[in-house]
Coordinates of C-alpha atoms in Angstrom, one line a residue:
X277 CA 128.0 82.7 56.0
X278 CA 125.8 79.7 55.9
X279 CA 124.1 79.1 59.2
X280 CA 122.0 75.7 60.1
X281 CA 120.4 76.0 63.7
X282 CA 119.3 72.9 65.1
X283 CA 117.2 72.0 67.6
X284 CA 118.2 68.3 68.6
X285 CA 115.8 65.6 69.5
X286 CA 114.5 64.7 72.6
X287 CA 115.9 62.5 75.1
X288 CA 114.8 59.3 74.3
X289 CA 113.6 59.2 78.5
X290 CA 112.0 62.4 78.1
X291 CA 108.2 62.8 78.8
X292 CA 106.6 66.0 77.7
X293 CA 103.3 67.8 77.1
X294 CA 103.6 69.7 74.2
X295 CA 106.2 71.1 71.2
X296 CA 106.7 74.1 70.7
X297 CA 108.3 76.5 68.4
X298 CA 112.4 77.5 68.7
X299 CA 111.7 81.2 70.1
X300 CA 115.3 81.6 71.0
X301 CA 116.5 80.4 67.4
X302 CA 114.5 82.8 66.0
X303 CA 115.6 86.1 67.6
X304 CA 119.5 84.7 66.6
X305 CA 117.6 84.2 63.1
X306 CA 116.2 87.8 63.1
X307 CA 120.0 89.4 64.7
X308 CA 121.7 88.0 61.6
X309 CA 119.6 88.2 58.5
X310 CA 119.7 88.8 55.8
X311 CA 123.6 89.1 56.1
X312 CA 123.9 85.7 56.4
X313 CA 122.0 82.8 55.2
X314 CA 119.9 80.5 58.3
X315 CA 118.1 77.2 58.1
X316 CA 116.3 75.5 60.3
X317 CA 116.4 71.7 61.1
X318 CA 113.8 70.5 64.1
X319 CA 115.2 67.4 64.7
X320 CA 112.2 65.9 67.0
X321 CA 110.3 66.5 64.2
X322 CA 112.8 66.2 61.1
X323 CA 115.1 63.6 61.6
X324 CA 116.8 63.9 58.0
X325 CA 120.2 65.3 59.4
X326 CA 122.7 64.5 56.8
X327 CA 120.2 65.0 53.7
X328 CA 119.9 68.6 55.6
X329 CA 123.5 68.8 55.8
X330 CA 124.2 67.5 52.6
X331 CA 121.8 70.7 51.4
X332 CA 122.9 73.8 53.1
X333 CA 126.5 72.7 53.4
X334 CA 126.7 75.4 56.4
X335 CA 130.2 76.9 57.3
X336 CA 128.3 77.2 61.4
X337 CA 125.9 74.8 63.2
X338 CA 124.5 75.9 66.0
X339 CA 122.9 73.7 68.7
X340 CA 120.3 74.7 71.8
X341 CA 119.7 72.2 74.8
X342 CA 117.7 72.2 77.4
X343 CA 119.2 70.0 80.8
X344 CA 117.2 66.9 79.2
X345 CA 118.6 67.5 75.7
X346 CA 122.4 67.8 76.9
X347 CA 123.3 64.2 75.5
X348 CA 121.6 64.6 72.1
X349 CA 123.0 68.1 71.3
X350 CA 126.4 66.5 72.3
X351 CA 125.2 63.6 69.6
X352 CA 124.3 66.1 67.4
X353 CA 127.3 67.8 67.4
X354 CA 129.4 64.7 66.4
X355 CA 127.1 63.6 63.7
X356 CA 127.9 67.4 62.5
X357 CA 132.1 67.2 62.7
X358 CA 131.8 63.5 61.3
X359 CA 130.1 64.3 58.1
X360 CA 132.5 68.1 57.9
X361 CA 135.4 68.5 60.4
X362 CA 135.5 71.9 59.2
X363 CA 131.9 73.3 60.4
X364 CA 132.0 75.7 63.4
X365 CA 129.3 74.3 65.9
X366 CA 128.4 76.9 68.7
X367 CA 125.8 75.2 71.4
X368 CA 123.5 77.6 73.5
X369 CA 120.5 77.2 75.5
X370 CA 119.9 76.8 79.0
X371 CA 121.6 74.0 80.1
X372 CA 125.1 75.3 78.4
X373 CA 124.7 79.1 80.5
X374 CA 124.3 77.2 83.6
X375 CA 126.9 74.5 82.9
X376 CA 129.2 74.9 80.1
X377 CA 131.7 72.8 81.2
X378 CA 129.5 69.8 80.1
X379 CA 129.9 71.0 76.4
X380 CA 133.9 71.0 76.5
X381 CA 134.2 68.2 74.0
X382 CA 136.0 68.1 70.8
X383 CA 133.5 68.7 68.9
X384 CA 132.2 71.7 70.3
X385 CA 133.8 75.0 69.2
X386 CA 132.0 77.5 71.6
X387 CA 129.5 77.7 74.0
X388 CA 126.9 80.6 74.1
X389 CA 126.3 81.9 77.5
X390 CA 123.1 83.5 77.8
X391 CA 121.7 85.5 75.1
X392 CA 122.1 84.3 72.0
X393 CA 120.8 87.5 69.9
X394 CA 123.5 89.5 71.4
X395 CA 126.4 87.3 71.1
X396 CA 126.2 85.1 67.9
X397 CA 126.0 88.3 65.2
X398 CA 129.3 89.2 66.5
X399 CA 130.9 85.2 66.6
X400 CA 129.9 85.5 62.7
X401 CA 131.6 88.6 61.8
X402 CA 134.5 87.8 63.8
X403 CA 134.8 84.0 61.7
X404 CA 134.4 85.7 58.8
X405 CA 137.2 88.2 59.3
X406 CA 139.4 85.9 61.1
X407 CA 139.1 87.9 63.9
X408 CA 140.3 86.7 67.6
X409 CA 136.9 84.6 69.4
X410 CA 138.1 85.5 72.4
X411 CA 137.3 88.7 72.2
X412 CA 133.4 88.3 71.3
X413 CA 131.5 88.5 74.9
X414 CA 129.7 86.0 75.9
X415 CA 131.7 82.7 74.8
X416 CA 133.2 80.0 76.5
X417 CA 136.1 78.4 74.0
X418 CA 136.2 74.8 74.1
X419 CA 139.9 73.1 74.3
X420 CA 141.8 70.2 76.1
X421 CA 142.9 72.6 78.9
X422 CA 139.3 73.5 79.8
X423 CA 137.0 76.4 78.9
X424 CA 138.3 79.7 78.1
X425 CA 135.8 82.5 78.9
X426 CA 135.6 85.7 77.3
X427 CA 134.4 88.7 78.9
X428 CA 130.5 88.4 80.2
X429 CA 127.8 90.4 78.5
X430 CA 126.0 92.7 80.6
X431 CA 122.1 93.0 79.5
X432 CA 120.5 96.5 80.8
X433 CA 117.4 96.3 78.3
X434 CA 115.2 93.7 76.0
X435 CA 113.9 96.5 73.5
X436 CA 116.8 95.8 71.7
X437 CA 116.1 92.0 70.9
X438 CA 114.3 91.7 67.6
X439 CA 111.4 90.6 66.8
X440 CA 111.5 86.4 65.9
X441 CA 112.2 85.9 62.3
X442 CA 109.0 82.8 62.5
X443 CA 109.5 81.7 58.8
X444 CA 112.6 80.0 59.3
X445 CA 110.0 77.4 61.1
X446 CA 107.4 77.9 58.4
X447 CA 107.0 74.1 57.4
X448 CA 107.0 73.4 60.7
X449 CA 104.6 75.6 62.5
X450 CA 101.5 73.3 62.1
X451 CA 103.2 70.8 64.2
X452 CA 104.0 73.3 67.4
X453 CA 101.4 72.5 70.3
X454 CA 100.9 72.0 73.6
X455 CA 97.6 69.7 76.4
X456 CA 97.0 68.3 72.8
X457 CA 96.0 71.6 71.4
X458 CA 97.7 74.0 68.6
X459 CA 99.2 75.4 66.9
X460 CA 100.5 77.6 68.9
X461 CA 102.7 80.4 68.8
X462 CA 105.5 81.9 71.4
X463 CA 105.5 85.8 72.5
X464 CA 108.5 86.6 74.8
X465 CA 108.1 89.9 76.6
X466 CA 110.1 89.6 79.7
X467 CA 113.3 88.1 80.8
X468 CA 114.1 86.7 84.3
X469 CA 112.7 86.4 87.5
X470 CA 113.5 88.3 91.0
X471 CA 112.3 85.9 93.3
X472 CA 114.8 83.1 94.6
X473 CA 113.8 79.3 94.5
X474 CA 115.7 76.7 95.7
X475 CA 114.8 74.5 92.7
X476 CA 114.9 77.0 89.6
X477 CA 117.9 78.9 87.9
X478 CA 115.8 81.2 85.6
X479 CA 116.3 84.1 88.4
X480 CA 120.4 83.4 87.7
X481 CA 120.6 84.2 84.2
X482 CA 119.4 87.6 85.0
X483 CA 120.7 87.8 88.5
X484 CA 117.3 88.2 89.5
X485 CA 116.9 90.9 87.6
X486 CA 113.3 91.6 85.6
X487 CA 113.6 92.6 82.0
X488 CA 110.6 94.2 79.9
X489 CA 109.2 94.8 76.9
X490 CA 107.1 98.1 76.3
X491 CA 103.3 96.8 76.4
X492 CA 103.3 98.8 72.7
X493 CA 106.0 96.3 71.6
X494 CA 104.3 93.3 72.8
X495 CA 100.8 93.9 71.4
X496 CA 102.6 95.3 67.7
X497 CA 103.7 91.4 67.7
X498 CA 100.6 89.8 69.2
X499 CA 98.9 91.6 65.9
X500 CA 101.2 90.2 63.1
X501 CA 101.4 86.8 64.7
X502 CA 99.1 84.2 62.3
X503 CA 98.6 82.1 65.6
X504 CA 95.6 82.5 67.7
X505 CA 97.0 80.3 70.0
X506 CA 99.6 82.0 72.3
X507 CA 102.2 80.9 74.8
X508 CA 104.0 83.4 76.9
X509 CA 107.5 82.4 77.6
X510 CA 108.1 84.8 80.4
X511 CA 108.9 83.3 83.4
X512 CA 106.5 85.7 85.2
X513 CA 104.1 87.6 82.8
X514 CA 102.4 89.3 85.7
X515 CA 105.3 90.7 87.2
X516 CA 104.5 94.0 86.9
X517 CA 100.6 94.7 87.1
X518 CA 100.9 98.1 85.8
X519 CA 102.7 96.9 82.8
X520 CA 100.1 93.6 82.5
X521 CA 96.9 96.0 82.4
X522 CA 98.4 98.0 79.8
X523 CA 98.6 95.4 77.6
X524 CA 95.8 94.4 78.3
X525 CA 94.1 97.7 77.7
X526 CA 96.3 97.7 74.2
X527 CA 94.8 94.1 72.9
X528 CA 91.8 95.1 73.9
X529 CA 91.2 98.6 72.1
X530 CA 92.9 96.7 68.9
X531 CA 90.6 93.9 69.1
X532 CA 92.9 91.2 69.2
X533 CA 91.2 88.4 69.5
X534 CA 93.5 85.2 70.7
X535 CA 93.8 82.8 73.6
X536 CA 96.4 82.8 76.1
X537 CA 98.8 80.7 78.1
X538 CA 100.9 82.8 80.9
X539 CA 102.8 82.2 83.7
X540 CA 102.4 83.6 87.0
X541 CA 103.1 83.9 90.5
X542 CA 100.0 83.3 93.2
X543 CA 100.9 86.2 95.2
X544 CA 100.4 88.3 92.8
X545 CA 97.2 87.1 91.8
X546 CA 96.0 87.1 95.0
X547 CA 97.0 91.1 95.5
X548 CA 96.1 91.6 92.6
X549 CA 92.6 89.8 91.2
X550 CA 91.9 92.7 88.8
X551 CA 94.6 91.3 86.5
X552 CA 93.2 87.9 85.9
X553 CA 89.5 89.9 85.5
X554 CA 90.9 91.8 83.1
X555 CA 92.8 89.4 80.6
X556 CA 89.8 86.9 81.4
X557 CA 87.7 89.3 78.6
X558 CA 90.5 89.5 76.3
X559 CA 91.0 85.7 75.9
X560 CA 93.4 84.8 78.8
X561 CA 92.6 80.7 78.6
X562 CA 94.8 79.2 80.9
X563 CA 97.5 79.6 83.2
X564 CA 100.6 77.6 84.9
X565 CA 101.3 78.6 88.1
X566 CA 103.7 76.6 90.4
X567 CA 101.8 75.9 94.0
X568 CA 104.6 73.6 94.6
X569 CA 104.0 72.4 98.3
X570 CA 100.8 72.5 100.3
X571 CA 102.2 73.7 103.4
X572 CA 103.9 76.9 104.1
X573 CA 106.6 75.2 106.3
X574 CA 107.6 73.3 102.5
X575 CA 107.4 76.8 100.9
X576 CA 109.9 78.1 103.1
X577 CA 112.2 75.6 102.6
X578 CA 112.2 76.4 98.8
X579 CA 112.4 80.0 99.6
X580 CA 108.6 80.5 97.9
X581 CA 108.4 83.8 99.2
X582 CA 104.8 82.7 99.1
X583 CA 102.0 81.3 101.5
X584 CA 99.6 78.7 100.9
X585 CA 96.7 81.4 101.9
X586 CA 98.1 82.8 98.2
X587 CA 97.4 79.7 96.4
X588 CA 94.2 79.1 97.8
X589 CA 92.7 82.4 97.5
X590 CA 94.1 82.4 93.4
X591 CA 92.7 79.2 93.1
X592 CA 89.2 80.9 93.7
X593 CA 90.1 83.8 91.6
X594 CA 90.5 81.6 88.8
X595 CA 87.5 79.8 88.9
X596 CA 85.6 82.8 89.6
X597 CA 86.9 83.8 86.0
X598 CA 86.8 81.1 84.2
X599 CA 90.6 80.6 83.8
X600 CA 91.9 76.8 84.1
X601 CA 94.3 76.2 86.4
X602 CA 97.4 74.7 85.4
X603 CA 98.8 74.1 89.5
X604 CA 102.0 72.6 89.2
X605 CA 103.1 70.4 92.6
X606 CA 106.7 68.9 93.6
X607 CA 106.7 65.2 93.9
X608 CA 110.3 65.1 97.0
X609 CA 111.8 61.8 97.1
X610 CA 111.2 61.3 100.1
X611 CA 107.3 61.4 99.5
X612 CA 105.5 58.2 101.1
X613 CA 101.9 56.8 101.0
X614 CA 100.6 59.9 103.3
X615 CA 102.6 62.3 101.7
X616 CA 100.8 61.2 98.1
X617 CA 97.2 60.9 99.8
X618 CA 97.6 64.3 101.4
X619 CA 98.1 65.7 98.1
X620 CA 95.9 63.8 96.6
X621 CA 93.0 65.0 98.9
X622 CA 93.9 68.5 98.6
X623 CA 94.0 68.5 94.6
X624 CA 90.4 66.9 94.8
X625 CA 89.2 69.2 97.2
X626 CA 90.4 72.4 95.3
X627 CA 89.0 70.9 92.2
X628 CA 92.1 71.7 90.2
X629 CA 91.9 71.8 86.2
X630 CA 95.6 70.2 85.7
X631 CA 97.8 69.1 88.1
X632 CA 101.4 68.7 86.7
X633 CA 103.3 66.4 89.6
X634 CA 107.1 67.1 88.8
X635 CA 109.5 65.2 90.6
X636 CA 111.8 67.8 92.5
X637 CA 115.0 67.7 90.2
X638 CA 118.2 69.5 91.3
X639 CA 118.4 71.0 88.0
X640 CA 122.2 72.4 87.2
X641 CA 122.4 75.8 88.1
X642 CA 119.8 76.0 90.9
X643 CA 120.8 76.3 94.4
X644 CA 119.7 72.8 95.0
X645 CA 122.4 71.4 92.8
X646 CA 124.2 73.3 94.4
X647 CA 123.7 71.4 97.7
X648 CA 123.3 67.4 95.9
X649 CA 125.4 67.3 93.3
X650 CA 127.7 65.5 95.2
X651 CA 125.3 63.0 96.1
X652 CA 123.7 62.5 92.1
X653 CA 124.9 60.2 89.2
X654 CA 124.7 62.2 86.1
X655 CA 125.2 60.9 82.2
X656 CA 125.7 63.7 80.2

């Protein structure tokens, strides 16, 4: 089958600091190749949809969205059925795991819940045959009488996922950056969280469950990777210490020589200074790390699990290593003049590389949605 994944473009109220490349589409490239056919259309980049159409003619279209993309997929999705009625569209991502229900239009065929590389070689074979959709796991079926779901995949392991098929992004790759530098490249080599925000959902799609890769696995892809430039998309690379110095002792007997972007948690840098030494000789760059509040009363009320003794004791870590600090700090909106000088005062006084001041968003699928959705306009 002919298969044209899409990434749609942004919301045009969407303000970001970087683009990067479609990791997710291209583990669902690498699951179904070569049987079937996959092109690539990056719409915030490429916004030639019906010339691509017009090309491939694909039999599926499939769609990702992040929360902030929701209404352009949905767009997307009608451009699609307008030019051929008869293309299957299948939409994914983040946003359609946490709330499918907001992709039950008549344009949408089936919603991907979750992960992607497990679910969409089977929806293919099953087309092709004719076989019954209902009995691929991991779908939600679209139709006027609401979603029908099939039965729920159950991940136990990640060494299964394959490696990223990267060409299908090739002309693109140039373009993928993020703090005005690039280009860089993606690594995944860990799903999900175990910790239990208020404001975040990653820990959900897992049910808080922490999926690796082998350190072996990781550093075979680090080496073929053309990028010097990396991203890690875990949500917490440092998760496991034993597991982040062995691939740290890995890069560094291959002589890998790259910079790094990671996420990480401040507790465990603070337990653990060792790793940020460590990764700091093999090119570890930068890292985001969300400090959130600067009290520990505020922490608690996310459920942090954290202290602000954490955060102040990784923020001298980093420094003493020469790793920038990427500290990222909830803006509540309840936040008045003292509440803004206060942080102010304390980002100064820290001397913090890049603060990032997100406005606390109850983000579908957190347990903050949970308790304000019935108090929030949405337009999806």
């Amino acid at each position: 089958m002919k298969v044209l994944l899409i990434q749609p473009p942004f919301n045009k109220a969407m303000f970001g600091i970087g683009h990067l490349e479609p990791l997710g589409f291209e583990i669902i490239a690498a699951s179904i190749k070569p049987r079937h056919g996959v092109v690539f259309l990056d719409m915030p980049i490429d916004h030639y949809l019906n010339a691509t159409l017009e090309k491939v003619r694909p039999d599926v279209v499939g769609i990702t969205a992040l929360t902030v993309q929701a209404s352009t997929a949905k767009q997307v999705a009608q451009e699609v059925k307008k030019y051929d009625p008869k293309i299957f569209i299948v939409v994914g991502g983040h946003h359609a795991s946490m709330i499918p229900e907001d992709f039950n239009i008549p344009e949408i065929n089936a919603i991907i819940l979750n992960h992607g590389y497990i679910c969409f070689p089977a929806l293919l074979e099953n087309l092709e045959n004719g076989s019954d959709l209902r009995k691929v796991p991991g779908l939600a079926l679209t139709g006027g009488s609401g979603l029908y779901f099939s039965p729920q995949q159950q991940i136990r392991t990640i060494e299964d996922m394959p490696l990223p098929d990267r060409s299908i992004a090739l002309k693109y790759r140039k373009r993928y950056h993020i703090f005005n530098e690039g280009p860089y490249a993606l690594i995944s080599s860990a799903i999900g969280c175990p910790y239990h925000c208020t404001f975040c959902a990653c820990w959900k799609i897992t049910n808080a469950r922490y999926y690796v890769r082998t350190p072996e696995s990781v550093v075979d892809e680090l080496a073929i990777v053309d990028e010097t430039r990396i991203m890690f998309a875990d949500d917490n690379t440092f998760q496991d210490v034993k597991r982040a110095l062995k691939i740290y002792d890995l890069i560094k007997a291959r002589c890998i020589r790259k910079k790094y972007i990671v996420y990480a948690r401040s507790d465990t840098i603070a337990k653990h200074p060792e790793v940020i030494e460590a990764w700091g000789e093999i090119g570890l760059d930068k890292i985001v790390i969300g400090f959130e509040v600067i009290s520990d009363d505020d922490l608690k009320k996310f459920n942090k699990q954290n202290t602000l003794e954490n955060n102040e004791k990784t923020i001298a870590i980093l420094k003493k290593n020469g790793v920038l600090n990427i500290a990222h700090f909830l803006i509540r909106q309840d936040f008045n003049i003292k509440d803004f000088d206060e942080l102010r005062r304390y980002v100064d006084k820290h001397d913090i590389w890049m603060p990032i001041f997100p406005v606390l968003t109850p983000l579908p699928g957190t347990d903050l949605w949970t308790e304000e959705k019935h108090r929030l306009l949405t337009d999806t």
